Coordinates of C-alpha atoms and ligand atoms in Angstrom, one line a residue:
X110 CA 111.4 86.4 61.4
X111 CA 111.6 82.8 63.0
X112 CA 109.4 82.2 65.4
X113 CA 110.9 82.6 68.8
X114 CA 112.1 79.5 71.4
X115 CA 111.0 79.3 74.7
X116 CA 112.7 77.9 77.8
X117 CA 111.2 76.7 80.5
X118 CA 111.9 77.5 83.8
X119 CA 109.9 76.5 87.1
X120 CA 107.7 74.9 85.6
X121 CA 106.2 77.3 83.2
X122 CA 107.3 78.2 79.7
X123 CA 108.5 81.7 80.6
X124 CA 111.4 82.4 78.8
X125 CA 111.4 83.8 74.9
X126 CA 114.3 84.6 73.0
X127 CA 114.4 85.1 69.9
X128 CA 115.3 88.1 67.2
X129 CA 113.4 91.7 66.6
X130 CA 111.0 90.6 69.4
X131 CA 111.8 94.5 70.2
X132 CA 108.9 96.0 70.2
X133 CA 105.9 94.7 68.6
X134 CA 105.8 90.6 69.7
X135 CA 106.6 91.3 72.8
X136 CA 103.8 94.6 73.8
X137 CA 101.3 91.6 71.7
X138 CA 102.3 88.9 74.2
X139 CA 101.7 91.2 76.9
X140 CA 98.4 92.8 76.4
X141 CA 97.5 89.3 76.0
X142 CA 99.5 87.5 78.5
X143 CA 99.6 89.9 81.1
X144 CA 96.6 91.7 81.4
X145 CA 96.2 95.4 83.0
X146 CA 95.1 98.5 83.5
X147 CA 98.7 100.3 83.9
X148 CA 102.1 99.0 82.5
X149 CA 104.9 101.2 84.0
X150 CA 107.9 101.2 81.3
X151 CA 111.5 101.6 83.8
X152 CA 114.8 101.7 81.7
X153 CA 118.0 104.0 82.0
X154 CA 119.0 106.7 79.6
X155 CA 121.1 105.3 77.6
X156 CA 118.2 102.3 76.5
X157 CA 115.6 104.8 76.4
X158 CA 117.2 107.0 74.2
X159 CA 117.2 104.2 71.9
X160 CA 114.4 102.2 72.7
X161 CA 111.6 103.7 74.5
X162 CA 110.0 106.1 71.9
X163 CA 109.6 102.9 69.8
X164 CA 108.1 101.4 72.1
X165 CA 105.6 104.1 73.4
X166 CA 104.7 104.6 69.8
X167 CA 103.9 100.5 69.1
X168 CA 102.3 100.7 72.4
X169 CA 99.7 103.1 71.5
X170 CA 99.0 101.5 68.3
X171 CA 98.3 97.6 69.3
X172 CA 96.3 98.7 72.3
X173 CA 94.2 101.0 69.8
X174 CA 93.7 97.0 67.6
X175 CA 93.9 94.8 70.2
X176 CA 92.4 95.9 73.5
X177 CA 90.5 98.9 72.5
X178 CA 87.1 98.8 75.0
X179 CA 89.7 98.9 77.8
X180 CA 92.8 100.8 76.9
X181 CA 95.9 100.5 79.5
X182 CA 98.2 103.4 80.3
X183 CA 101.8 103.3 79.5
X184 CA 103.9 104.8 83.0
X185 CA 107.4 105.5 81.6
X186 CA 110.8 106.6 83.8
X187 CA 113.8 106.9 82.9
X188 CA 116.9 106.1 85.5
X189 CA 120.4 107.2 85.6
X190 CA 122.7 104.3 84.1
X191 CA 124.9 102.5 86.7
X192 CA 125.1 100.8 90.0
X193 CA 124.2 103.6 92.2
X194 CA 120.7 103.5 90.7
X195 CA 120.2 100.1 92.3
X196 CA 119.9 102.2 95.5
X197 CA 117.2 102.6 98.6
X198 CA 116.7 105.8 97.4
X199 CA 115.8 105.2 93.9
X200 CA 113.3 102.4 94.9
X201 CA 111.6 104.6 97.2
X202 CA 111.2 107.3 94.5
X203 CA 110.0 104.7 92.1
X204 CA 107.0 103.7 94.8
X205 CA 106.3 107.2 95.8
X206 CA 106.2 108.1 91.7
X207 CA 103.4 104.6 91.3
X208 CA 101.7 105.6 94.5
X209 CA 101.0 109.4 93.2
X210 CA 100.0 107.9 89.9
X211 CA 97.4 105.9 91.3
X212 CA 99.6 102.4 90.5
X213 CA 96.6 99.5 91.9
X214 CA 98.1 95.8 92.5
X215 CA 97.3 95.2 88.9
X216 CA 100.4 97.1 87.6
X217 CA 102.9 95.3 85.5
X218 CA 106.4 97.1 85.6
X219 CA 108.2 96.1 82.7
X220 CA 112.5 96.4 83.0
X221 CA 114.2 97.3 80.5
X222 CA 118.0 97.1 80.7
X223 CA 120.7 95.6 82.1
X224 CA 121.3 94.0 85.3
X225 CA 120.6 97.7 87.7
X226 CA 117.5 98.1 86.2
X227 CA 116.5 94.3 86.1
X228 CA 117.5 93.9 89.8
X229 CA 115.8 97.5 90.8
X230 CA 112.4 97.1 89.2
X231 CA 112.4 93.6 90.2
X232 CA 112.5 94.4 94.3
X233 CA 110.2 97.5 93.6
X234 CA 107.8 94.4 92.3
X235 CA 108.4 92.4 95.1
X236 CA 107.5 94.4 97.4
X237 CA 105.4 97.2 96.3
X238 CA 101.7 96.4 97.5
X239 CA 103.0 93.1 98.4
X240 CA 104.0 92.1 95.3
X241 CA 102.9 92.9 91.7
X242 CA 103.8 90.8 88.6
X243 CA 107.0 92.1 86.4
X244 CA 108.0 91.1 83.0
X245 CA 112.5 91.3 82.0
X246 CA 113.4 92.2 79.0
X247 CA 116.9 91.8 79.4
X248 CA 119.7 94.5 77.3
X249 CA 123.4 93.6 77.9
X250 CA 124.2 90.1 77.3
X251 CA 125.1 89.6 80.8
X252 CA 120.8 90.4 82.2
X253 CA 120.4 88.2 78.9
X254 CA 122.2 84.8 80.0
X255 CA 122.2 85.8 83.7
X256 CA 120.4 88.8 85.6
X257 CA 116.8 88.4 84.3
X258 CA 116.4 84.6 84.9
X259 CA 115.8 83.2 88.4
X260 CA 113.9 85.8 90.3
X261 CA 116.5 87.5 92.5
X262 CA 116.0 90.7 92.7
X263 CA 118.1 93.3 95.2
X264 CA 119.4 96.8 95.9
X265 CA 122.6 97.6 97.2
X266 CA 123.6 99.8 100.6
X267 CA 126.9 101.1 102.0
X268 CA 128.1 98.2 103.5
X269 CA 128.0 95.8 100.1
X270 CA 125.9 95.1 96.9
X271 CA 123.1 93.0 96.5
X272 CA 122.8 92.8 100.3
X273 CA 118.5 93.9 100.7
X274 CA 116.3 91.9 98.4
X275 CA 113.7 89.2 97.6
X276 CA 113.3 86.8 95.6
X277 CA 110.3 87.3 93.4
X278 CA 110.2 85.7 89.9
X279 CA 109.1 87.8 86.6
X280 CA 105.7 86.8 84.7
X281 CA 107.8 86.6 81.3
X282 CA 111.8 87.3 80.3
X283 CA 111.7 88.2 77.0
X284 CA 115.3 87.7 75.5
X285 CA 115.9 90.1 72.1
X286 CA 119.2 89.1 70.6
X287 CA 118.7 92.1 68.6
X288 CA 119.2 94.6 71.6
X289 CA 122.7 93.4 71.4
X290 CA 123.9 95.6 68.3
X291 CA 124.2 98.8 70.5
X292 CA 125.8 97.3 73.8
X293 CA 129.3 98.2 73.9
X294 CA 131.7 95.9 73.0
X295 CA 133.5 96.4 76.8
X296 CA 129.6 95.4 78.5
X297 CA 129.8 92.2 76.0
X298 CA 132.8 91.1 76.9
X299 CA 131.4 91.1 81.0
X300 CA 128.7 89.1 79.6
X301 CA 130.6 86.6 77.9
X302 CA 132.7 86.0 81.4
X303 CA 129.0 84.6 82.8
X304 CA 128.6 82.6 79.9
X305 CA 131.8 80.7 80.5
X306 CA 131.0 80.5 83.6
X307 CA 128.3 78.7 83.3
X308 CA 129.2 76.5 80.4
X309 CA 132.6 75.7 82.8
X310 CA 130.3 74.5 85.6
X311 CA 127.6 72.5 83.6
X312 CA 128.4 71.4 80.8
X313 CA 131.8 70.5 78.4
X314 CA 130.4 70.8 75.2
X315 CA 128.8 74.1 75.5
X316 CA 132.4 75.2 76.6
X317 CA 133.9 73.6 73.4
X318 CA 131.2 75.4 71.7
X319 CA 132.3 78.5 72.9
X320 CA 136.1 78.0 72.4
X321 CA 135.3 76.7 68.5
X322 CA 133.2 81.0 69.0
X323 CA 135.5 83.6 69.8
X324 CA 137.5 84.3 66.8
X325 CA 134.5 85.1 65.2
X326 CA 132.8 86.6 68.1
X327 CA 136.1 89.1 68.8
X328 CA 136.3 90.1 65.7
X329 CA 134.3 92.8 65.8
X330 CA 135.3 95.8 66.3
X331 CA 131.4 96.5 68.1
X332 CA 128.8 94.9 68.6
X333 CA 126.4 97.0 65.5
X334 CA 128.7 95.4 63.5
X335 CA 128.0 91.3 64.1
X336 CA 126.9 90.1 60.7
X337 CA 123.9 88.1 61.0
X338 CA 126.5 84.3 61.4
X339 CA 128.0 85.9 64.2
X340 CA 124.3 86.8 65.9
X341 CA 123.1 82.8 65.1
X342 CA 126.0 82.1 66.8
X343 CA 125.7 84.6 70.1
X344 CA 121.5 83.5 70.2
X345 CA 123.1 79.3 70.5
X346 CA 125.1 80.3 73.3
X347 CA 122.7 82.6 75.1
X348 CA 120.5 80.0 74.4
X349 CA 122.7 77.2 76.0
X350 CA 123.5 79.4 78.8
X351 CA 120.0 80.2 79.4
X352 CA 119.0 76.8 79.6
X353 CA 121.6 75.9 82.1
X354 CA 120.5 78.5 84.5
X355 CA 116.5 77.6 84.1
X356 CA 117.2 74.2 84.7
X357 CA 119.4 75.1 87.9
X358 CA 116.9 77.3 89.3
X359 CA 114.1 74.5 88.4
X360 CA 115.6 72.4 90.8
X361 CA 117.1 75.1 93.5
X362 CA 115.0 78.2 93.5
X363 CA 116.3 79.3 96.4
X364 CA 119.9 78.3 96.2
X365 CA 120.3 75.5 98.9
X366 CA 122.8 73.9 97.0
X367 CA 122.4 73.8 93.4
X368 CA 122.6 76.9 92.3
X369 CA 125.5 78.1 94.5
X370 CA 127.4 76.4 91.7
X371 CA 126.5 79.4 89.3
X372 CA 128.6 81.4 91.8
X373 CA 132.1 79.6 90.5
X374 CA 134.6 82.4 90.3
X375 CA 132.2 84.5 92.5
X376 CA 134.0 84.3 95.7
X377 CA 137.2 85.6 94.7
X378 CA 135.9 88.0 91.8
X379 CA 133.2 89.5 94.2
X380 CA 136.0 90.3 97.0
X381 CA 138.3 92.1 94.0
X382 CA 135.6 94.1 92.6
X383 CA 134.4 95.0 96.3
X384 CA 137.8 97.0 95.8
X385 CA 138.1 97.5 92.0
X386 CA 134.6 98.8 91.0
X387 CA 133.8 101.2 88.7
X388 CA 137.6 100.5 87.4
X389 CA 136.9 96.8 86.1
X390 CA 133.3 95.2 85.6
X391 CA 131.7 92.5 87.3
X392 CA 132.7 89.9 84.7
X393 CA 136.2 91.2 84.2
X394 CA 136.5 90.5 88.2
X395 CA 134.8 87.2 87.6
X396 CA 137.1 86.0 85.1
X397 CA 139.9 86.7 87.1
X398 CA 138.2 84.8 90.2
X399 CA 137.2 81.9 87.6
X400 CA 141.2 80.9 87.5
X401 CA 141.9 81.5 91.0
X402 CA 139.4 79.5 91.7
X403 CA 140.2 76.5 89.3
X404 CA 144.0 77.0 91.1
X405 CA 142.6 76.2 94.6
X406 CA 141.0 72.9 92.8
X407 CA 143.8 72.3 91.1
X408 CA 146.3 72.7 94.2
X409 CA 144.4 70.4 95.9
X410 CA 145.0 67.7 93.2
X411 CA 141.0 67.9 91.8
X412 CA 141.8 69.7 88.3
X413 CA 144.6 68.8 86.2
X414 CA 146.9 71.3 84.7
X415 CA 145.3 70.4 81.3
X416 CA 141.8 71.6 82.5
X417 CA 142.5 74.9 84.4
X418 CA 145.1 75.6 81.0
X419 CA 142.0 75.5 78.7
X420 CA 139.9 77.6 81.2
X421 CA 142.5 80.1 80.8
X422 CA 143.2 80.2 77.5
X423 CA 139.3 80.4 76.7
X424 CA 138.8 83.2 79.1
X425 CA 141.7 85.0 77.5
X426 CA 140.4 84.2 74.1
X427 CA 137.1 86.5 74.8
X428 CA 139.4 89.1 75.8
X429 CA 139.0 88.6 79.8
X430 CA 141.4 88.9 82.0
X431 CA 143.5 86.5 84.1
X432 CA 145.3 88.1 86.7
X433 CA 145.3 91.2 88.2
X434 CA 149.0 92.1 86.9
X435 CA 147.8 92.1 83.9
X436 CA 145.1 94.7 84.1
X437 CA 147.7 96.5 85.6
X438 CA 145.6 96.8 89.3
X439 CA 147.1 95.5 92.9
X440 CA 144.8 94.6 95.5
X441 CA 146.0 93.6 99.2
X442 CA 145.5 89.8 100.0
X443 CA 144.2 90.9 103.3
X444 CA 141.4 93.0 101.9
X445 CA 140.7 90.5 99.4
X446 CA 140.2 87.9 101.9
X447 CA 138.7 89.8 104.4
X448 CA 136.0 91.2 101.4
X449 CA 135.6 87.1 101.5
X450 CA 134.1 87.0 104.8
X451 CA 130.4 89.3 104.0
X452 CA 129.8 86.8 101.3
X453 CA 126.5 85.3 101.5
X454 CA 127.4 81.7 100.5
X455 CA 129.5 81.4 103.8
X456 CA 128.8 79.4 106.5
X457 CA 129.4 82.1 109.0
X458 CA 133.2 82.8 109.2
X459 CA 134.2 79.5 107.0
X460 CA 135.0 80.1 103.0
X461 CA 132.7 78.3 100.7
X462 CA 133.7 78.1 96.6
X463 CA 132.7 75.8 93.8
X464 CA 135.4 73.9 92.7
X465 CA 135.9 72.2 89.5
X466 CA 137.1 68.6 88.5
X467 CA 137.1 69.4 85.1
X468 CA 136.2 71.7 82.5
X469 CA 132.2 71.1 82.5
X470 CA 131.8 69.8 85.7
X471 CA 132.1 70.2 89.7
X472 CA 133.7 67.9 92.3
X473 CA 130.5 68.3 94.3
X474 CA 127.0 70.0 93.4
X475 CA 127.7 72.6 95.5
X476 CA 130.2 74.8 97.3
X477 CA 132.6 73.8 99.2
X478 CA 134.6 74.6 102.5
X479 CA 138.0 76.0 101.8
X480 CA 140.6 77.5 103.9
X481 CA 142.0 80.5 104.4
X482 CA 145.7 79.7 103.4
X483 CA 144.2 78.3 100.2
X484 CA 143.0 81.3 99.4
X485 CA 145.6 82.9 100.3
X486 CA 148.0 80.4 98.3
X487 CA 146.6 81.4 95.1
X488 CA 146.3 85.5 95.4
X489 CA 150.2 85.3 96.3
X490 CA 151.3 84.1 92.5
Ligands
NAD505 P1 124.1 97.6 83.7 O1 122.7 97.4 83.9 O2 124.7 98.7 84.4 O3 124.4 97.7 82.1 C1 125.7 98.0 81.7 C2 125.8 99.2 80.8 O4 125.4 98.9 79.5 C3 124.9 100.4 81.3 O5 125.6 101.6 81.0 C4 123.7 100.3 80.4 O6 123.1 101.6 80.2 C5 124.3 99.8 79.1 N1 123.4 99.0 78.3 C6 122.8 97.9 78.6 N2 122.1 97.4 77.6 C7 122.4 98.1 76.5 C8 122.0 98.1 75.1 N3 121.3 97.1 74.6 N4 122.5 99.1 74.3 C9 123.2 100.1 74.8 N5 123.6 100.2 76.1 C10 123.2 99.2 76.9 O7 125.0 96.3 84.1 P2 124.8 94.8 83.8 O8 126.2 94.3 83.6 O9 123.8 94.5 82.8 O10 124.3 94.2 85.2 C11 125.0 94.3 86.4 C12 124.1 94.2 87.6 O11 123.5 92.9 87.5 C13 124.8 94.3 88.9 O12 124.1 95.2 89.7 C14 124.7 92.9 89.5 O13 124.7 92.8 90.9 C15 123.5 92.4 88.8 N6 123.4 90.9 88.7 C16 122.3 90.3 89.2 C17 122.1 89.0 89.1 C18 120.8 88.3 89.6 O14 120.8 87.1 89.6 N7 119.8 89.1 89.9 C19 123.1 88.2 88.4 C20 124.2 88.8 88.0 C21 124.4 90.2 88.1
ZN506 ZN1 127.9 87.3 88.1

């Protein structure tokens, strides 16, 4: 094994990625990084069945070598997959589970999984005892290149996702590309729309990188079978897209201005999956907000046809979709719009969107006002 990168990201050197960090590197780093007396393993079922037992098992062992005057206890639970888990009720039964097993403000809880679990454990840190530390390890490629990095952290109620939360950073994100080979080839898809996102945004040549990608990178028919090319090439772009988000959140932790711009193709693909979800996934919608987006820049004469052409055609090349015709699904401009006006990026009832100039880069560092008709200009084709 190479030895691992690391990213920076507020100022400390907390991001790993690397390959087979799964589970031995990463239980050494923590006993040593992260000291305590009880680390409390949270994952769904569809992880753990793969990858807690390993872990448990490693676990044992190292603290047996390593810290063996003052062994830590292992905590594990298991979650239901799926959004619903990022609920009220699941945190609460998380804290009540901690609180009856004697869980002191020393605790590290350690997520496992995707973006639910990620977002769940990382509020139940915020917040319970006022705050304990919390280390990511990241599963689907979208918690890898999205998710785990930047410390927000939220559950979801009636009235909308994401919409009760904190900000609260992890100690460490430890980013196995390995984990990779048993994500379903659907879930990598919907991570590759947030790496195109961000690559669109930020920077051109990590787009070209990822147009020169996806012949390869499709050819599979899943992910078990990537052939170790393939993988160098997935850990470059997670690695690119990684970097792009550290460095955004380095200089807007608490989204200001900066890092709205991560929200391109947010607006629009939030509003449709308000309506579309569980049908299509949160990258599917974004993909499909990504080019309505660009069209509202290009209407107003910002983005050439050239530029929102090649957005399209990469976005289709990863098998993402464009429109909603062509996943077959309708959704009523005046929901879609009216979805629009809960978004948190708003300036109360006036749109905000990030709007390109080009591929790689925005006409302002940061979202702009847009009106309604524009909107509504684009979800009409
Ligand atoms: P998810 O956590 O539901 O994972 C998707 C599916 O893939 C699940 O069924 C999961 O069990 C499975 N899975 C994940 N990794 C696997 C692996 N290695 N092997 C086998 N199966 C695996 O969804 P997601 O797409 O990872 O995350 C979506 C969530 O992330 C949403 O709730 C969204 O709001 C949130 N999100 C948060 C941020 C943030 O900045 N905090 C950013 C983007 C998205
Ligand atoms: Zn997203």
């Amino acid at each position: 094994n190479e030895t691992p990168s690391r990213i920076s990201i507020l100022g400390s050197d907390s991001i790993i990625l690397g390959r087979n960090l799964w589970p031995q590197h990463i239980i050494e780093q923590i006993l040593r990084d992260v000291p305590s007396s009880t680390y409390v393993l949270i994952s769904d079922t569809n992880i753990a069945r793969v990858y807690t037992e390993q872990f448990q098992a490693k676990f044992g062992y190292l603290t047996g070598i390593i810290v063996k005057d003052r062994r830590p206890r292992l905590l594990t639970r298991e979650l239901p997959p799926g959004e619903p888990s990022k609920s009220r009720q699941t945190k609460a039964d998380i804290e009540d589970w901690m609180l009856s097993n004697n869980c002191t403000r020393d605790t590290v809880l350690i997520a496992l999984g995707g973006g639910v679990i990620g977002d769940l454990v990382g509020f139940v840190a915020a917040t319970y005892m006022r705050g304990v530390r919390f280390v990511q390890c990241p599963t689907s490629l979208l918690a890898m290149v999205d998710s785990s990095i930047g410390g927000k952290t939220a559950i979801d109620t009636p009235m909308g996702k994401n919409l009760i939360g904190a900000f609260w950073q992890p100690t460490k994100i430890f980013i196995d590309i390995s984990l990779l080979k048993t994500l379903p080839k659907r879930e990598f898809i919907n991570g590759m729309a947030e790496i195109i996102k961000t690559a669109a945004i930020w920077s051109e040549s990590d787009f070209r990188q990822l147009e020169a990608s996806s012949s390869i990178l499709m050819s599979f028919e899943k992910p078990s079978d990537m052939s170790e090319e393939a993988l160098n090439i997935i850990e470059r772009i997670v690695h690119a897209a990684v970097a792009v988000k550290a460095q955004v959140v380095s200089s807007d932790e608490k989204e200001t201005g900066l890092r709205g711009l991560l929200n391109f193709g947010h607006s629009i693909g939030h509003a449709i999956e308000a309506i579309l979800t569980p049908r299509m996934l949160h990258g599917e919608c974004v993909a499909i907000g990504m080019v309505k987006e660009a069209e509202i820049a290009r209407n107003r004469g910002d983005l050439d046809q050239i530029q929102l052409n090649r957005l399209r055609k990469c976005i289709m090349s990863y098998g993402l979709p464009q429109s909603l015709e062509e996943v077959g699904q309708a959704c009523s401009i005046d929901r879609i719009i009216q979805n629009m006006m809960i978004d948190k990026k708003n300036d109360g009832i006036q749109k905000k969107i990030v709007l390109l100039n080009r591929v790689g880069s925005c006409i302002e560092q940061k979202a702009m006002l847009v009106q309604d008709s524009e909107v509504r200009n684009v979800l009409l084709l």
